[in-house]
Short mmCIF file of C-alpha atoms in Angstrom, two decimals:
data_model
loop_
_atom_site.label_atom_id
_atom_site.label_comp_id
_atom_site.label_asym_id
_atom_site.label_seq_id
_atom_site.Cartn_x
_atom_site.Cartn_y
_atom_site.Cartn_z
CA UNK A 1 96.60 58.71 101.74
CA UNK A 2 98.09 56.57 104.33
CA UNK A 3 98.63 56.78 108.12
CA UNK A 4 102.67 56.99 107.72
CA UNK A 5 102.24 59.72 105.06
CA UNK A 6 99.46 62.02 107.33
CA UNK A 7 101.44 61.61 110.32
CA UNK A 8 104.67 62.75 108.29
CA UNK A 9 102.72 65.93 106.99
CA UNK A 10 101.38 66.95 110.54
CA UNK A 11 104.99 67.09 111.66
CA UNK A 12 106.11 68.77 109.04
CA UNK A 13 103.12 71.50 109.40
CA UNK A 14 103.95 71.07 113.12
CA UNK A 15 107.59 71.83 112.55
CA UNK A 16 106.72 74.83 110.55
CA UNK A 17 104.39 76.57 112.84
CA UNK A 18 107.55 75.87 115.83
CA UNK A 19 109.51 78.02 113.29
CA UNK A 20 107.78 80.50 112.78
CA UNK A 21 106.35 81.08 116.65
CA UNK A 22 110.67 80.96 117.37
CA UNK A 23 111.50 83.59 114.62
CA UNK A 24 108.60 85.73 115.66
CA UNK A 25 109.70 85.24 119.51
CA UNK A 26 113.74 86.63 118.27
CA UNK A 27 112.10 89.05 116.05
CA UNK A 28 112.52 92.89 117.10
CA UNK A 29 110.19 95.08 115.10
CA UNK A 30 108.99 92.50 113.58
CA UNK A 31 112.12 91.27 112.04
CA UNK A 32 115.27 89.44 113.74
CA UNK A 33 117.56 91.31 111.36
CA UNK A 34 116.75 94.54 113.06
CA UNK A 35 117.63 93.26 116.76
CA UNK A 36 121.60 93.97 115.62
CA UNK A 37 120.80 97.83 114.35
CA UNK A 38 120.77 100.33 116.58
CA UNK A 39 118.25 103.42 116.58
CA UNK A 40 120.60 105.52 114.37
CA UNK A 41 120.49 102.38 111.84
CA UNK A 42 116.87 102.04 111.62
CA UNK A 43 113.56 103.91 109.89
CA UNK A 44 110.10 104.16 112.09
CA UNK A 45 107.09 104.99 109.73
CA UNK A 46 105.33 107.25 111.76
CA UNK A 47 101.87 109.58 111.34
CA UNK A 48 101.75 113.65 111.54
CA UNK A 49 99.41 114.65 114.08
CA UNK A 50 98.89 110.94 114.74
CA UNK A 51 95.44 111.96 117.20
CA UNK A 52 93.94 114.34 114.76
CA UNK A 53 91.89 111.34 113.20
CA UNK A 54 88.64 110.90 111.28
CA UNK A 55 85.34 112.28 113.12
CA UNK A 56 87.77 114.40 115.23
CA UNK A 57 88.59 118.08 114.53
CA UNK A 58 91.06 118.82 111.98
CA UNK A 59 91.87 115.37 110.69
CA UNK A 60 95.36 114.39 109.39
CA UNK A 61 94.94 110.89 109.69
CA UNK A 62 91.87 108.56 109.11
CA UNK A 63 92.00 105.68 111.94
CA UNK A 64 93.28 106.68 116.17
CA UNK A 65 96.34 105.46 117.02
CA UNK A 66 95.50 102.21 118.55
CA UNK A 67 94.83 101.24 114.59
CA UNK A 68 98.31 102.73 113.86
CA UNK A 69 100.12 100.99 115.66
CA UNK A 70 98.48 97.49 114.96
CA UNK A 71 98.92 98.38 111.37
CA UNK A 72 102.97 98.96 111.78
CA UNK A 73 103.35 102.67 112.29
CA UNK A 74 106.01 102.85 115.09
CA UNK A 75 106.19 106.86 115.25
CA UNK A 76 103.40 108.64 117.24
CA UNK A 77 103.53 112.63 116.45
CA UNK A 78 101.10 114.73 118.93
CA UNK A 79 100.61 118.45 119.65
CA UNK A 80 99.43 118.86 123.78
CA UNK A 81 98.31 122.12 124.91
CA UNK A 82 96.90 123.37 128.65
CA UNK A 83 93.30 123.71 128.34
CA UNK A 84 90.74 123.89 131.26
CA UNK A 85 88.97 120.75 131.72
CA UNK A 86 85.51 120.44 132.75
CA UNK A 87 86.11 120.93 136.23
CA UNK A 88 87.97 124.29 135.26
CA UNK A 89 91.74 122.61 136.23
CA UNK A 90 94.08 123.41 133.69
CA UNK A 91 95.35 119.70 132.23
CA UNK A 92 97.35 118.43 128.96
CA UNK A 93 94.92 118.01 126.19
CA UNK A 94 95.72 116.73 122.17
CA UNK A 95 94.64 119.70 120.27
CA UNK A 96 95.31 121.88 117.05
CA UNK A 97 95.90 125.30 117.89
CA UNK A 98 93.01 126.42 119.73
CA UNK A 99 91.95 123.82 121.90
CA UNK A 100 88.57 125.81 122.22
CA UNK A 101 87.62 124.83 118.64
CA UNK A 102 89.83 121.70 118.41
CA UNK A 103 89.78 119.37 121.43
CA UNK A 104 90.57 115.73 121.02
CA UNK A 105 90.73 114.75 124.55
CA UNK A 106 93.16 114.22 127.50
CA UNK A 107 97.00 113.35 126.40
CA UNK A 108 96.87 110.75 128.96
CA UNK A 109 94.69 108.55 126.29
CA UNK A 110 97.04 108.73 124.05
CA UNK A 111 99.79 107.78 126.35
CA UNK A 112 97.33 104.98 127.64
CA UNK A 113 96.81 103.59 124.10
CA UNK A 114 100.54 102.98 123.88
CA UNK A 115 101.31 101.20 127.07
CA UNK A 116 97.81 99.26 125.84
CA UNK A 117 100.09 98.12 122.46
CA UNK A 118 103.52 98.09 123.91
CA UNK A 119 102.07 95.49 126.45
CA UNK A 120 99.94 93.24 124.32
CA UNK A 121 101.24 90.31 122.62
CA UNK A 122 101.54 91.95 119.83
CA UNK A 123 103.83 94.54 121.02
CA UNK A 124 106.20 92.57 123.36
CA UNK A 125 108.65 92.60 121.00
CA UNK A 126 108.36 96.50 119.36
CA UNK A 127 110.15 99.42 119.80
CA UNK A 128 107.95 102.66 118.91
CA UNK A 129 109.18 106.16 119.13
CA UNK A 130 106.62 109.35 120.70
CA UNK A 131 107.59 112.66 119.07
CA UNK A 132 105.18 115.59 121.00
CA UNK A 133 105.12 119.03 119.70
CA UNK A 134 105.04 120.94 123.21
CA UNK A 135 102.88 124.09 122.58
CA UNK A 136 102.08 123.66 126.28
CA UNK A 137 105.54 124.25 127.82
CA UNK A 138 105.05 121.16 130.06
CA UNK A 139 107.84 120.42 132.12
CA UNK A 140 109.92 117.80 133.01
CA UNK A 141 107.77 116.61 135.90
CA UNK A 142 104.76 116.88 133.66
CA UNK A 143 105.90 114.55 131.48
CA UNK A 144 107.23 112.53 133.99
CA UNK A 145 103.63 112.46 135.51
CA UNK A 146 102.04 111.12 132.21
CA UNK A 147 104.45 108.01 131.93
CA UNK A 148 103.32 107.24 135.60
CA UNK A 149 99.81 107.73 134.98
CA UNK A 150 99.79 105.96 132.25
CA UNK A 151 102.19 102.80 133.38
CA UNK A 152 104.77 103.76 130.48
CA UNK A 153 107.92 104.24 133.10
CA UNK A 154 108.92 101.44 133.45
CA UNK A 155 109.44 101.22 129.87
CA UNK A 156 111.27 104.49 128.72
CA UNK A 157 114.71 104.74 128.10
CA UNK A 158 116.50 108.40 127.74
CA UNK A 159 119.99 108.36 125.40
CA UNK A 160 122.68 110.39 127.62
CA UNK A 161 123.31 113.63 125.52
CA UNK A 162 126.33 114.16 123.57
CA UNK A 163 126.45 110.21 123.13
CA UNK A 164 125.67 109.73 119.19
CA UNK A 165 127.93 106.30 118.79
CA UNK A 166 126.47 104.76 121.64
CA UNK A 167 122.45 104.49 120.95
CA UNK A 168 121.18 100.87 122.23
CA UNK A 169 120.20 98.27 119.06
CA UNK A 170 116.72 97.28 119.15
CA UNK A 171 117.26 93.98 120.69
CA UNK A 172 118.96 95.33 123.22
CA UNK A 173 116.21 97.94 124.29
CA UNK A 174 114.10 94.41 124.14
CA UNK A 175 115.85 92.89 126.07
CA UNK A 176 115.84 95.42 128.58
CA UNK A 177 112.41 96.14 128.36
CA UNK A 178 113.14 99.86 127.56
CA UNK A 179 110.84 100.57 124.24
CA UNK A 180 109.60 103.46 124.32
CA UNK A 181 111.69 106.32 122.91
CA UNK A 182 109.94 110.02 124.02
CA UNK A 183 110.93 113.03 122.54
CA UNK A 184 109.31 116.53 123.15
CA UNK A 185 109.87 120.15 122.08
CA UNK A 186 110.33 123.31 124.09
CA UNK A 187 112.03 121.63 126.87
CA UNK A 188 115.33 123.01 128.54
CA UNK A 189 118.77 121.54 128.84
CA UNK A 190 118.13 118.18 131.47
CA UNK A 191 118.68 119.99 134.76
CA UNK A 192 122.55 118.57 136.04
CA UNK A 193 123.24 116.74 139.41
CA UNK A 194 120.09 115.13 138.55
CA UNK A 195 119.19 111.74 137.10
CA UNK A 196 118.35 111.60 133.18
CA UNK A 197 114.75 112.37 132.64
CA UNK A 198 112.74 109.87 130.70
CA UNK A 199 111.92 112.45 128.34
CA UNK A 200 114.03 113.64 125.16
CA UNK A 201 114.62 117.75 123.97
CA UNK A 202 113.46 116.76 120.44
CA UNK A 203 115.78 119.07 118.83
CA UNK A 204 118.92 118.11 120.97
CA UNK A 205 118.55 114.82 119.17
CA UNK A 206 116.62 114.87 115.59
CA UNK A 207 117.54 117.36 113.34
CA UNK A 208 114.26 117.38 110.49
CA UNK A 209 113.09 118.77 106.80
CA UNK A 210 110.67 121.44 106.23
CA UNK A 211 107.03 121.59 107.31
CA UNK A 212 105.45 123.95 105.77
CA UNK A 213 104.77 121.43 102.28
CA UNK A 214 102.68 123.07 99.36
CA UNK A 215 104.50 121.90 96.27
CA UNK A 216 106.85 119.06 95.70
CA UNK A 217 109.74 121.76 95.36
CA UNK A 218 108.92 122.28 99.07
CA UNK A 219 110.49 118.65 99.77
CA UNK A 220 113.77 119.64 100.31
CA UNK A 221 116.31 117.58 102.37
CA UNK A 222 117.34 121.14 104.32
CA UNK A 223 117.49 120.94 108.01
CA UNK A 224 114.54 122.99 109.05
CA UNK A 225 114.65 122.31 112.53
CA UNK A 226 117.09 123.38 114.11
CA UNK A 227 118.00 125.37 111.34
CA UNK A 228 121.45 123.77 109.43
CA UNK A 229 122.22 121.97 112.12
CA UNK A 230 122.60 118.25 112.38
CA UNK A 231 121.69 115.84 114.68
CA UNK A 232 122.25 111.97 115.78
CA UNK A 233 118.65 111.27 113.90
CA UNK A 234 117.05 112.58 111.16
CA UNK A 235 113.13 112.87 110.79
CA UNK A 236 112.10 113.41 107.15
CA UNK A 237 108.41 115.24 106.66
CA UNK A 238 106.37 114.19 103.69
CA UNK A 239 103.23 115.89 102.79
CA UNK A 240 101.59 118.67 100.71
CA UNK A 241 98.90 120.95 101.98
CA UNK A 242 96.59 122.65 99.68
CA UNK A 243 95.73 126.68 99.71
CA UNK A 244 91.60 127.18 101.52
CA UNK A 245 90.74 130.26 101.81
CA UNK A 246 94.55 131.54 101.82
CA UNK A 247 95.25 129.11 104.56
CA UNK A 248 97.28 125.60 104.68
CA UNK A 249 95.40 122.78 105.06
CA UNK A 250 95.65 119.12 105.01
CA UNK A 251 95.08 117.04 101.83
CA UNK A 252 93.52 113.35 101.99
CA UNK A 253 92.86 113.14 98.38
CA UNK A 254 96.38 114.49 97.70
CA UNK A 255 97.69 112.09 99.69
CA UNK A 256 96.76 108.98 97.74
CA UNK A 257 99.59 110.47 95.21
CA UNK A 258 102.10 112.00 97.71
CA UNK A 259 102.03 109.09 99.79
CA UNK A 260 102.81 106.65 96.53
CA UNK A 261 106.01 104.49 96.79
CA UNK A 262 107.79 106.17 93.91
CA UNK A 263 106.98 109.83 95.74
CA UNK A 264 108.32 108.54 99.40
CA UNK A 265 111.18 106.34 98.53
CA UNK A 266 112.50 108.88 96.02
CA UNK A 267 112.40 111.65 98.76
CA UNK A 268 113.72 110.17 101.49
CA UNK A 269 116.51 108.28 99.31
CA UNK A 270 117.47 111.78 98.30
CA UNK A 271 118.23 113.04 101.89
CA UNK A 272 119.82 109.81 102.85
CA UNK A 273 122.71 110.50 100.04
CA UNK A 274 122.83 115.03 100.72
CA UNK A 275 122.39 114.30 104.69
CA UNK A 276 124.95 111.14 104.34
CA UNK A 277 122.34 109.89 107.44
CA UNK A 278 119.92 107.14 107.53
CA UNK A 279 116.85 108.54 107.70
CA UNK A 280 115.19 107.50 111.02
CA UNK A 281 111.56 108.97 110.90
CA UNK A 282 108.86 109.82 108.27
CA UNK A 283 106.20 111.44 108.80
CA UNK A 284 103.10 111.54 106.73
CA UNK A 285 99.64 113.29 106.06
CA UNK A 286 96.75 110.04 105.61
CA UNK A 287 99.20 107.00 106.26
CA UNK A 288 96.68 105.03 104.84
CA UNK A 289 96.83 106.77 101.77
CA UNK A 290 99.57 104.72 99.74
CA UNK A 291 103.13 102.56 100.36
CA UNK A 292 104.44 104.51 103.36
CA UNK A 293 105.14 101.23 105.46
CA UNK A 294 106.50 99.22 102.30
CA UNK A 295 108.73 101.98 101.82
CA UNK A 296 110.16 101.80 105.48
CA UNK A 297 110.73 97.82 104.77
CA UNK A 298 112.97 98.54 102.16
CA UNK A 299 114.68 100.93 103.78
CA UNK A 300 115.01 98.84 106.43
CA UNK A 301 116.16 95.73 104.25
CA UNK A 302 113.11 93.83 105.54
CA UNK A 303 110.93 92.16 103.32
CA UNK A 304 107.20 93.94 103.49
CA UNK A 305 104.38 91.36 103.99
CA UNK A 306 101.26 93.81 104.18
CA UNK A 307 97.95 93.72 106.49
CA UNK A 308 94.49 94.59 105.30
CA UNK A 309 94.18 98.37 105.51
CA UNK A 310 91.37 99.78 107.56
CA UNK A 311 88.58 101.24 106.06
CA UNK A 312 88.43 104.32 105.36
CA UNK A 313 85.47 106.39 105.76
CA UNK A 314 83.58 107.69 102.90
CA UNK A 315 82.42 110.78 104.77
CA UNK A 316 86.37 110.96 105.40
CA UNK A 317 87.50 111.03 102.60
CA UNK A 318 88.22 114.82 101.83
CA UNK A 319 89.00 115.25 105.53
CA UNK A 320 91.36 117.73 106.56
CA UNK A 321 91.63 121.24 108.14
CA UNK A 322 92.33 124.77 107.79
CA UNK A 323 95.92 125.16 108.80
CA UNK A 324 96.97 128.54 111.57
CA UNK A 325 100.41 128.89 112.44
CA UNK A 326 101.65 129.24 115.95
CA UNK A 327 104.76 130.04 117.67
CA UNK A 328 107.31 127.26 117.03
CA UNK A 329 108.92 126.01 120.12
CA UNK A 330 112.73 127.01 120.60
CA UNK A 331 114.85 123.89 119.45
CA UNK A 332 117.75 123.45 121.83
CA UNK A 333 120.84 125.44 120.66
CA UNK A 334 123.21 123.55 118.71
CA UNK A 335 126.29 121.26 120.71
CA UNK A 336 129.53 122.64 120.93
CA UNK A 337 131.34 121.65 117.62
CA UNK A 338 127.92 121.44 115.56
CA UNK A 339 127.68 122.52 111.77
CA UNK A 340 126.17 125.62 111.87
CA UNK A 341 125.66 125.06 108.08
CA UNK A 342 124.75 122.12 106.88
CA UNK A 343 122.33 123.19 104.41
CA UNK A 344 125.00 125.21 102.82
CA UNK A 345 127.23 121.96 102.55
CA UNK A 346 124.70 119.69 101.15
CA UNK A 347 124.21 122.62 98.71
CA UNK A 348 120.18 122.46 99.02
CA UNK A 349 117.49 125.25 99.58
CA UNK A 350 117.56 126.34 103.38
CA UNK A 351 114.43 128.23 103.07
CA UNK A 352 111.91 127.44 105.98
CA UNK A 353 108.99 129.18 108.06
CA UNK A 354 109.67 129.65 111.63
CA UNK A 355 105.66 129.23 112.93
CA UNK A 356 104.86 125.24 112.82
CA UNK A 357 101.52 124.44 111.27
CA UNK A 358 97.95 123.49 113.52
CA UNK A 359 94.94 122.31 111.85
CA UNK A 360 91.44 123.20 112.53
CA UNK A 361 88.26 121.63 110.07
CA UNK A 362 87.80 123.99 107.17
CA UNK A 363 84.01 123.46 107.57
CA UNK A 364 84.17 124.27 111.14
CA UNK A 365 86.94 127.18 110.98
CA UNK A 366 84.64 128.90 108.13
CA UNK A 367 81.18 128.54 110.65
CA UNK A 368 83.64 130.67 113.00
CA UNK A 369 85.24 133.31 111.27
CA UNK A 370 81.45 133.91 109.60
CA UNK A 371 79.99 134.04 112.97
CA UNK A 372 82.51 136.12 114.70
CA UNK A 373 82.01 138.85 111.64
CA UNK A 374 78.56 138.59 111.64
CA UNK A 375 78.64 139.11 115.78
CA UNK A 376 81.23 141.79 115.31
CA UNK A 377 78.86 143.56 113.07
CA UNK A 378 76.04 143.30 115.29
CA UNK A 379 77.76 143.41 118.28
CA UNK A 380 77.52 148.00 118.24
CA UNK A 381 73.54 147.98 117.88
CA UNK A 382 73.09 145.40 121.13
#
């Protein structure tokens, strides 16, 4: 090989890898075909219970969020409670339920782990969405609090209500440096006179599909929550639980069928076509479990070029909890002008539960219940 003929190959390969770095530098989500679409135009693979991972207490997932997120998911789903911390001051913890038997730590961590990925390299360019089921009737100026704590202000953004045309593309949320979409339950209306708080009443904008999943007859495209009543996005939940004990609880081996290409992309192409709605969010039991991010490529007309998947823990593998239900937080009452039935008009099953579903470890939840019999029966000849 001559001199002339290595020279013209290095600047070729040199050209190449200039290409590349400049598509990856326009990209928005990873792909520059997204940066026109705006949020009401695009799908976010996200994670149920996206803290409830391996080794911690009622597992729906097998690797923490920081894995998540490197792996693609762009939808973080997390329950916060109050719980007493060791210094007995009440603070926001992740847990399922009881926070006494299923603690997985501050909610500032998980905040913390996404300003750690929306500020890496990796995540300059990504838009991710926070969904948080808010059993602990935080407030406005607790959440506000967490995106300070954690640095994540400066890069919230809060749609003005009533607004459903005019919901930024991705690239220009990039370009503002506003990624981070947070939504929360069992908030009030935005208090008026006041300016727009960074965080989003979940129901005001995302209408979603049943929960409570123990057959495939369960995955109707109904709107669950708020009841037959649409919203600008749509959130799509894909799982089945199996029956412990009488209870709900989460299925990892289940999952490597549920979470199969055919399963997801028939489901969610089903509720596309009765909702007449892209589908914006689904949400799924063991994400590494099957095709749930090659699914969101194609819905998102992007080609899929997959990443090793983590390992997955052999003492994991069954992992999953006994599931209680507990009071469901009030979605925000429907806008003025709002269907108020929609499940009617799409002409599918409007059936749903109205507690939403916690997880605590089977194992663990058994121990309990056997000791709390066993104390009860003791308990009159102490």
């Amino acid at each position: 090989m001559n001199r002339l003929t290595i020279t013209t190959l290095a600047l070729v390969a040199i050209a190449t890898l200039l290409t590349q770095a400049k598509a990856q530098a326009q990209a928005c989500n990873g792909h520059a075909s997204l940066c026109s679409k705006p949020i009401t135009q695009v799908t976010f693979a996200g994670t149920h219970n996206s803290f409830a991972s391996a080794g911690g207490l009622g597992a729906t997932q097998f690797t923490n969020i920081s894995t998540q997120l490197d792996q693609g998911i762009r939808l973080i789903n997390i329950d916060i409670h109050k719980f007493n911390s060791s210094s007995g001051t009440p603070e926001l913890r992740l847990c399922h339920g009881s926070c006494a038997l299923g603690d997985n730590g501050p909610a500032i961590s998980a905040f913390r782990t996404i300003r750690d990925f929306l500020t890496s390299p990796a995540g300059s360019r990504e838009v991710v969405a926070v969904i948080v089921e808010n059993a602990a009737k935080a407030s406005y100026a607790d959440f506000a609090n967490l995106l300070s704590t954690s640095g994540l202000t400066p890069l919230a953004y809060s749609q003005p209500p009533g607004t459903p045309s005019a919901w930024p593309t991705l690239g220009d949320m990039i370009s503002r440096n506003k990624r981070l979409l947070l939504f929360a339950s069992d908030l009030p209306a935005p208090p008026a006179g006041q300016p727009l708080p960074l965080v989003m009443p979940h129901f005001a904008y995302i209408s979603e599909t049943p929960f409570q999943l123990r057959q495939e007859a369960d995955w109707t495209c109904a709107l669950d929550r708020p009841r037959g009543q649409p919203r600008e996005l749509v959130l799509v939940n894909h799982w089945l639980y199996k029956s412990v004990f009488g209870f709900d609880s989460p299925d990892a081996e289940n999952a490597k069928t549920v979470n199969v290409a055919s399963e997801l992309r028939t489901h969610v192409s089903r509720c596309e076509s009765v909702r007449k709605q892209k589908i914006n969010f689904v949400l799924v039991d063991f994400y590494e479990h099957g095709d749930i991010l090659q699914v969101v490529a194609g819905l998102n007309n992007v080609p899929y070029t997959p990443k090793p998947k983590p390992p997955i823990p052999t003492s994991a593998s069954g992992s999953g909890g006994i599931t209680f239900g507990v009071a469901t937080p009030t979605p925000t009452p429907p806008a003025a002008g709002g269907s108020a039935d929609a499940a009617a008009r799409s002409g599918t099953d409007a059936s749903s539960a109205s507690s939403a579903p916690r997880s605590l470890p089977t194992m663990g939840t058994i121990a309990f219940i056997l000791l709390m019999v066993g104390f009860g029966i003791l308990l009159p000849t102490l």
